[in-house]
Coordinates of C-alpha atoms and ligand atoms in Angstrom, one line a residue:
X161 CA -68.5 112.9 67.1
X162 CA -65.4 114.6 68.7
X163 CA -62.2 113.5 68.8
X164 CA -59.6 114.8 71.7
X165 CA -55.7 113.8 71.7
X166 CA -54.9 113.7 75.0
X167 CA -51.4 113.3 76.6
X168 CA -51.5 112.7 80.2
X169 CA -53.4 111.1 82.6
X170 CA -54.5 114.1 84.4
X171 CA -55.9 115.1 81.0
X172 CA -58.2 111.9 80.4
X173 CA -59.5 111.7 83.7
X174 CA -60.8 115.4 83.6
X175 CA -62.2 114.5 80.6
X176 CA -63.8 111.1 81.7
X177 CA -65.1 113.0 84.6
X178 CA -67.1 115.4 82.9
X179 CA -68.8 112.7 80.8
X180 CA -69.5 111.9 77.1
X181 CA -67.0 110.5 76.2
X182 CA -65.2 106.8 74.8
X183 CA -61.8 105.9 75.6
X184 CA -59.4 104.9 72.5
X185 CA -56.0 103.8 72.1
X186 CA -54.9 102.3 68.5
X187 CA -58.4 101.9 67.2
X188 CA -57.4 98.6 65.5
X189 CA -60.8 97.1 67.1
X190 CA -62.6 100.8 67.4
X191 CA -62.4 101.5 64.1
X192 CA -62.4 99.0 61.6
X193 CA -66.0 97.7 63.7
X194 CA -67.5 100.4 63.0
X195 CA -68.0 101.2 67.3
X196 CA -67.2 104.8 67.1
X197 CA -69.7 107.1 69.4
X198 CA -72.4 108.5 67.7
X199 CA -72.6 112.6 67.5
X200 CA -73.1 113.4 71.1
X201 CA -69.8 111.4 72.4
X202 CA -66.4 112.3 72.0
X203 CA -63.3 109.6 71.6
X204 CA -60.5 110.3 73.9
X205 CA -57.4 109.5 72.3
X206 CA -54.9 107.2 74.6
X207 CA -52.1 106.5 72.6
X208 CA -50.0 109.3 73.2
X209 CA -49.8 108.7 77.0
X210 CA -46.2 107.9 78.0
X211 CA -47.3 106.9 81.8
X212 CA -49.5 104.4 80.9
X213 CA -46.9 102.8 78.5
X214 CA -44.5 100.8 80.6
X215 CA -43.6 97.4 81.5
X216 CA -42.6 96.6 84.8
X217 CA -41.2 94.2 87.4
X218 CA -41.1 95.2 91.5
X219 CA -40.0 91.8 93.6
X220 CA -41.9 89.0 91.0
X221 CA -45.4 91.5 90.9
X222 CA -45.6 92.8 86.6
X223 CA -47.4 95.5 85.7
X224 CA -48.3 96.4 82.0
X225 CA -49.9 99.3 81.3
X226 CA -52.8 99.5 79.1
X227 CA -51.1 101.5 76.3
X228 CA -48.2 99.3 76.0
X229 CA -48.2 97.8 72.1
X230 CA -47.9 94.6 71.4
X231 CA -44.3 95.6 69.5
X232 CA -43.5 96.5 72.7
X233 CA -44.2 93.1 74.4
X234 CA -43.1 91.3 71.6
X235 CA -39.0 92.4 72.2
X236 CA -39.4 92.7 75.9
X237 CA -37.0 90.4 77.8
X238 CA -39.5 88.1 79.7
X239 CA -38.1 85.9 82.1
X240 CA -38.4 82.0 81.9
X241 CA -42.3 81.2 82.8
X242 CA -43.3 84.5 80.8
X243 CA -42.0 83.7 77.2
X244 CA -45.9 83.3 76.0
X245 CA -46.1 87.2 76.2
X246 CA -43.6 87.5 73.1
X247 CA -45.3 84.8 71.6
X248 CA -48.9 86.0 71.5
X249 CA -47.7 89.4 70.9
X250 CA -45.8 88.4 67.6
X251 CA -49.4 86.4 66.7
X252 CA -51.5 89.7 67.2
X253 CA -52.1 90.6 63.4
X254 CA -49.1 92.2 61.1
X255 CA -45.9 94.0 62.5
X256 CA -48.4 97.2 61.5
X257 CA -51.2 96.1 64.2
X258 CA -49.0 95.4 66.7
X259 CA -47.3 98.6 66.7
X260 CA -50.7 100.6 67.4
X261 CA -53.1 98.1 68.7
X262 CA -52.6 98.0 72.9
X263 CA -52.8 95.2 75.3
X264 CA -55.4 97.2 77.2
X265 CA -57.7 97.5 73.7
X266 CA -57.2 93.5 73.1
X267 CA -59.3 93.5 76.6
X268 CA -61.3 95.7 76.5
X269 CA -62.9 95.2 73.0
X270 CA -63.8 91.8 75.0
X271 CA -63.8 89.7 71.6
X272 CA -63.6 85.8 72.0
X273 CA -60.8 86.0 69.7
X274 CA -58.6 87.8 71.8
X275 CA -55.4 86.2 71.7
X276 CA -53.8 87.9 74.9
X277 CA -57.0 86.8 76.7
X278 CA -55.6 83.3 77.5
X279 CA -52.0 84.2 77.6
X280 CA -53.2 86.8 81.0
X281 CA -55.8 84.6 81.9
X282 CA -53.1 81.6 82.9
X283 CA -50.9 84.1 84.6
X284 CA -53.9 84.9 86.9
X285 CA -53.9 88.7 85.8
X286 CA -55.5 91.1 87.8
X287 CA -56.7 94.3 86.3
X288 CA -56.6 98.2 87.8
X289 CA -59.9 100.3 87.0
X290 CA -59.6 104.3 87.5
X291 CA -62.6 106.6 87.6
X292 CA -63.8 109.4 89.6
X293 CA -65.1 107.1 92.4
X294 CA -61.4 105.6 92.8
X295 CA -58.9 102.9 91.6
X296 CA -60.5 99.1 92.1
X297 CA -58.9 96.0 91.4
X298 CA -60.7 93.4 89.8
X299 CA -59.6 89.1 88.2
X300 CA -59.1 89.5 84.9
X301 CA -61.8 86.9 84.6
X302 CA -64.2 88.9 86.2
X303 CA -63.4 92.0 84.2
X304 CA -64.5 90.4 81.0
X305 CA -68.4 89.3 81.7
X306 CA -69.1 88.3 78.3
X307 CA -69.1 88.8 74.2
X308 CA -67.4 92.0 73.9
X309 CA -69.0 92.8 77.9
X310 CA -67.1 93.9 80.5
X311 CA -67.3 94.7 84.1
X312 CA -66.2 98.7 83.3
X313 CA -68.5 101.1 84.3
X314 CA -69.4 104.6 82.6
X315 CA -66.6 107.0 83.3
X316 CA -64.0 104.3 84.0
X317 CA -60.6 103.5 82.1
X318 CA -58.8 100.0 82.1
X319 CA -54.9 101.6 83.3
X320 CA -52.8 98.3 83.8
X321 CA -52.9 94.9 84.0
X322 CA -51.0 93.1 87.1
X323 CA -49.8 89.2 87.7
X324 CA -47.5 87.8 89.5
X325 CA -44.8 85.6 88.3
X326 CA -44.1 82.5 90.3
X327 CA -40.1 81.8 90.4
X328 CA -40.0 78.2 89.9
X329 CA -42.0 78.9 86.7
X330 CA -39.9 77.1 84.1
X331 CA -42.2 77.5 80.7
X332 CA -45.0 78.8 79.1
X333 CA -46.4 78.3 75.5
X334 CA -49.1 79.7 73.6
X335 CA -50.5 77.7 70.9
X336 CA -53.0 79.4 67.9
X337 CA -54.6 77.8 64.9
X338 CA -56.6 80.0 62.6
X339 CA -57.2 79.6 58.6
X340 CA -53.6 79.8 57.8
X341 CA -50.7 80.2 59.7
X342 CA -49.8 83.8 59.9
X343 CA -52.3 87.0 60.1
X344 CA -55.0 85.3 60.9
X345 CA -58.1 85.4 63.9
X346 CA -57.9 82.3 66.1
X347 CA -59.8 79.5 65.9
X348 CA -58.9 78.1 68.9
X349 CA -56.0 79.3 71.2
X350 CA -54.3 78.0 74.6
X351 CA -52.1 79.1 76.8
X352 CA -49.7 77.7 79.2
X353 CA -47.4 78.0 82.3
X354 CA -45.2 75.2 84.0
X355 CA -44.0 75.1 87.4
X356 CA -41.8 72.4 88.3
X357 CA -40.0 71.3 91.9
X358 CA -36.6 69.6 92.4
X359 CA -37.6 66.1 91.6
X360 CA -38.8 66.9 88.3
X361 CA -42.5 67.0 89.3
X362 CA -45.0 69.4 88.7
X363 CA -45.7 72.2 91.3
X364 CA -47.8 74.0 89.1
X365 CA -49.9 74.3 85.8
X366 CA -52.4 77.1 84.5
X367 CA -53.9 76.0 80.8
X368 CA -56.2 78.2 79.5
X369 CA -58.3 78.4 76.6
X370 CA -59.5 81.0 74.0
X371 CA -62.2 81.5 71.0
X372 CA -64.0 78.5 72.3
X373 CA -66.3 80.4 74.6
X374 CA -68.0 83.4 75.0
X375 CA -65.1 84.0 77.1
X376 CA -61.8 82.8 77.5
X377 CA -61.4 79.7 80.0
X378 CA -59.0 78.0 82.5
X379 CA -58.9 74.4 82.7
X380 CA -59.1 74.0 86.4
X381 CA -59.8 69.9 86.6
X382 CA -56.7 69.2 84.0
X383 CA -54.6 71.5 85.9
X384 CA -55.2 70.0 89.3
X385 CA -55.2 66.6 87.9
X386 CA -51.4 66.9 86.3
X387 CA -50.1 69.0 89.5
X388 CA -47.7 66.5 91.8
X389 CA -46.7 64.1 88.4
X390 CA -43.6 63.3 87.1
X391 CA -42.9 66.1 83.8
X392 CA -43.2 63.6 80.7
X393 CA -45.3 63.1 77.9
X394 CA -48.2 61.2 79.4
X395 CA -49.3 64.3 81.0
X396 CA -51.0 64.6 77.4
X397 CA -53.3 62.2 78.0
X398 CA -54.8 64.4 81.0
X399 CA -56.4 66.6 78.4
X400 CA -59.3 64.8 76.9
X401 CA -62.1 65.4 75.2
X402 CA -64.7 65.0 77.7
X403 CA -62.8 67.0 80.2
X404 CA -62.6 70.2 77.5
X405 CA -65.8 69.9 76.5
X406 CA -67.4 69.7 79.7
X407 CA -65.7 73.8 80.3
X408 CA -66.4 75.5 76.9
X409 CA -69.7 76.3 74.5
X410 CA -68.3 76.8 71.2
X411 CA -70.2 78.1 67.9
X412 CA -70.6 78.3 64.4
X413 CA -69.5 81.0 62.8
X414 CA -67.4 82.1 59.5
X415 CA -64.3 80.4 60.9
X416 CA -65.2 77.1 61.9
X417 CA -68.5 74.8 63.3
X418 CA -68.6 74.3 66.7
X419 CA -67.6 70.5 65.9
X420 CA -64.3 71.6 64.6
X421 CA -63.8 73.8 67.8
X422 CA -64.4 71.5 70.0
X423 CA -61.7 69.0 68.2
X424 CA -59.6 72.1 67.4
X425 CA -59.7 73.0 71.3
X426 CA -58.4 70.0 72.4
X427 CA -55.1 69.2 70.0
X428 CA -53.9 73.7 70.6
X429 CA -54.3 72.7 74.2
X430 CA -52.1 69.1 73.5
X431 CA -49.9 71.0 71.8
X432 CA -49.5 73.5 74.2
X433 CA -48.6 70.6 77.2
X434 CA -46.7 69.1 74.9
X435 CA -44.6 71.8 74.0
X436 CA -44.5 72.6 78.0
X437 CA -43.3 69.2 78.8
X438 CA -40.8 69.4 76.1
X439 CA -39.3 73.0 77.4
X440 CA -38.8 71.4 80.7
X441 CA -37.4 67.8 79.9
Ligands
FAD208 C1 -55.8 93.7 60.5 C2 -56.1 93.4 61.9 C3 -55.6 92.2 62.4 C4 -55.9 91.8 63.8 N1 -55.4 90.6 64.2 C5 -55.6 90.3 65.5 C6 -55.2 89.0 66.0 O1 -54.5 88.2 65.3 N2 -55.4 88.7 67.3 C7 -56.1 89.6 68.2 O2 -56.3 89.3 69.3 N3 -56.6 90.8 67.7 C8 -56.4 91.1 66.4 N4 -56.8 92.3 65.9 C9 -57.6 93.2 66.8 C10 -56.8 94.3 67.5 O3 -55.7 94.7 66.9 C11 -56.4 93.9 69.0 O4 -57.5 93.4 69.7 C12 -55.8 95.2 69.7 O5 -55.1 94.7 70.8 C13 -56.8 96.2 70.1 O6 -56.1 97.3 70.7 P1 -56.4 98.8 70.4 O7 -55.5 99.6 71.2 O8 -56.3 99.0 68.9 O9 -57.9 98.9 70.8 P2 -59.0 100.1 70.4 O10 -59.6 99.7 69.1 O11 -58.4 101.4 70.6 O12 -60.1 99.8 71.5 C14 -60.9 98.6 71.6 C15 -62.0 98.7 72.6 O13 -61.4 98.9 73.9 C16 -61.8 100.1 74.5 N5 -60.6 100.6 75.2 C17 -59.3 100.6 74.7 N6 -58.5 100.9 75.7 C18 -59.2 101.2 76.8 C19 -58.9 101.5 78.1 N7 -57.6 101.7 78.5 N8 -59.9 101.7 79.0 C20 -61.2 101.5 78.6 N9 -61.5 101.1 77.4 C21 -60.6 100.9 76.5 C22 -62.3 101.0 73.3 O14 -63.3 101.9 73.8 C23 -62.9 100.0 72.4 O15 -64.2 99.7 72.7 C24 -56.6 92.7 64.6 C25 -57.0 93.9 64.1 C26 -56.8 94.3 62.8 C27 -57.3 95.6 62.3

């Protein structure tokens, strides 16, 4: 196996373009897995790519590109509606992981544990795909097709991740239970973003869940069946079991049973509307 540093993006791409080769940014998923290329392949080393590490805003359309750490979104100034970005980002492992593990590797590694799955998964994100045959664009939730699948082809890099922020967004929460409190893998996760209009109703909602599925979820009938009420409490009551269970497939594993996910899944996504409702009253 080979291992090239590269700095720019004109470097990667000549390097994608001949072939043989994995891309890697902080390895915090690479590495400690054990998915490094056999002999033949080389990695190509990210991190050190200054243009694909920025944040950015142009007239409500974000852009974060795939190297940016999650240190980096953790102190960014998000606007109202986008506070879930620092929130996740401060949940992503130690203050040591989330200065070298990316956003882009969180995706791509395509784990159901991903905790910034939900979090860009609620903000409809869009991702941008560069290889040889061009730049596509792709839903976020078509990118990732499965348990650590996803819809990038050989010789392509993830560069950015897009969504658009709506401005009468008023709050967003992201909610995470694992074995203890801190430094932990989800269990179950949800995310959250509240639009509201002049009379206090809602104008808006994207809930979405994680670690309950192959692949994280949004919860289209509880969205469209709180949108036009009144902000208060008994929004709650929206989210029942039977509606949660009927959109994810949990399993067993060394976390938790599927039983406990499916209970699990439906208080972090409570707690999340809760904590919505309470932002806004
Ligand atoms: C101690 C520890 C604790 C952790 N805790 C959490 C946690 O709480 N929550 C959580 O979600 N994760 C956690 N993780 C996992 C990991 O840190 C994150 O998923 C991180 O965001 C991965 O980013 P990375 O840059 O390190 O990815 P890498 O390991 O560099 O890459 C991961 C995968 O994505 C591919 N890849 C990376 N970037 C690109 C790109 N631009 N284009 C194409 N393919 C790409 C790589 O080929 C690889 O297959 C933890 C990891 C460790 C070691």
């Amino acid at each position: 196996m080979g291992y090239v540093l590269v700095a720019t993006e004109n470097e990667l791409q000549d390097r994608l373009a001949n072939g043989g080769c994995r891309v890697a940014a902080g390895m915090t998923d690479m590495y400690p897995s054990g998915q490094l290329p056999g002999s033949t392949e080389s990695v190509v080393d990210i991190s050190q790519v200054s243009s694909l590490r920025d944040i950015s805003c142009t007239d409500g359309a974000w852009r974060i590109g795939t190297t940016v750490r999650w240190s980096d979104v953790r102190v960014y100034p998000w606007p109202a509606g986008l506070e879930m970005l620092a929130e996740v980002a401060s949940q992503v492992g130690a203050v040591q992981v989330q200065n070298a593990a990316t956003v882009g590797g969180n995706l791509c590694n395509a784990s159901p544990a991903a905790d910034g799955m939900p979090v860009l998964l609620a903000l409809g994100a869009t991702v941008e795909l560069w290889s040889v045959r061009g730049v596509r664009e792709m839903l976020l939730s078509d990118f990732i097709t499965g348990v650590r699948r996803t819809a990038l082809e050989p010789g392509e890099y993830l560069r950015a991740i897009c969504f658009k922020n709506n401005e009468d967004a008023v709050a967003s929460a992201f909610c995470k239970l694992g074995l203890r409190q801190y430094l932990v893998i989800s269990i179950a996760m949800a995310a959250g973003q509240l639009r509201c209009d002049s009379a206090g109703c809602v104008s808006g909602i994207s809930l979405a869940l994680g670690a309950c599925s192959p692949v994280a979820t949004r919860l289209s009938d509880i969205e469209a069946s709180i949108v036009g009420k009144p902000v208060s409490k008994s929004l709650i009551d929206e989210v029942t079991a039977e509606r949660v269970a009927s959109v994810i497939s949990p399993i067993d594993d060394v976390r938790a049973t599927a039983a406990y996910r499916r209970d699990a899944a439906v208080h972090v996504l409570r707690d999340t509307l809760a904590r919505l409702v309470e932002a806004v009253a």
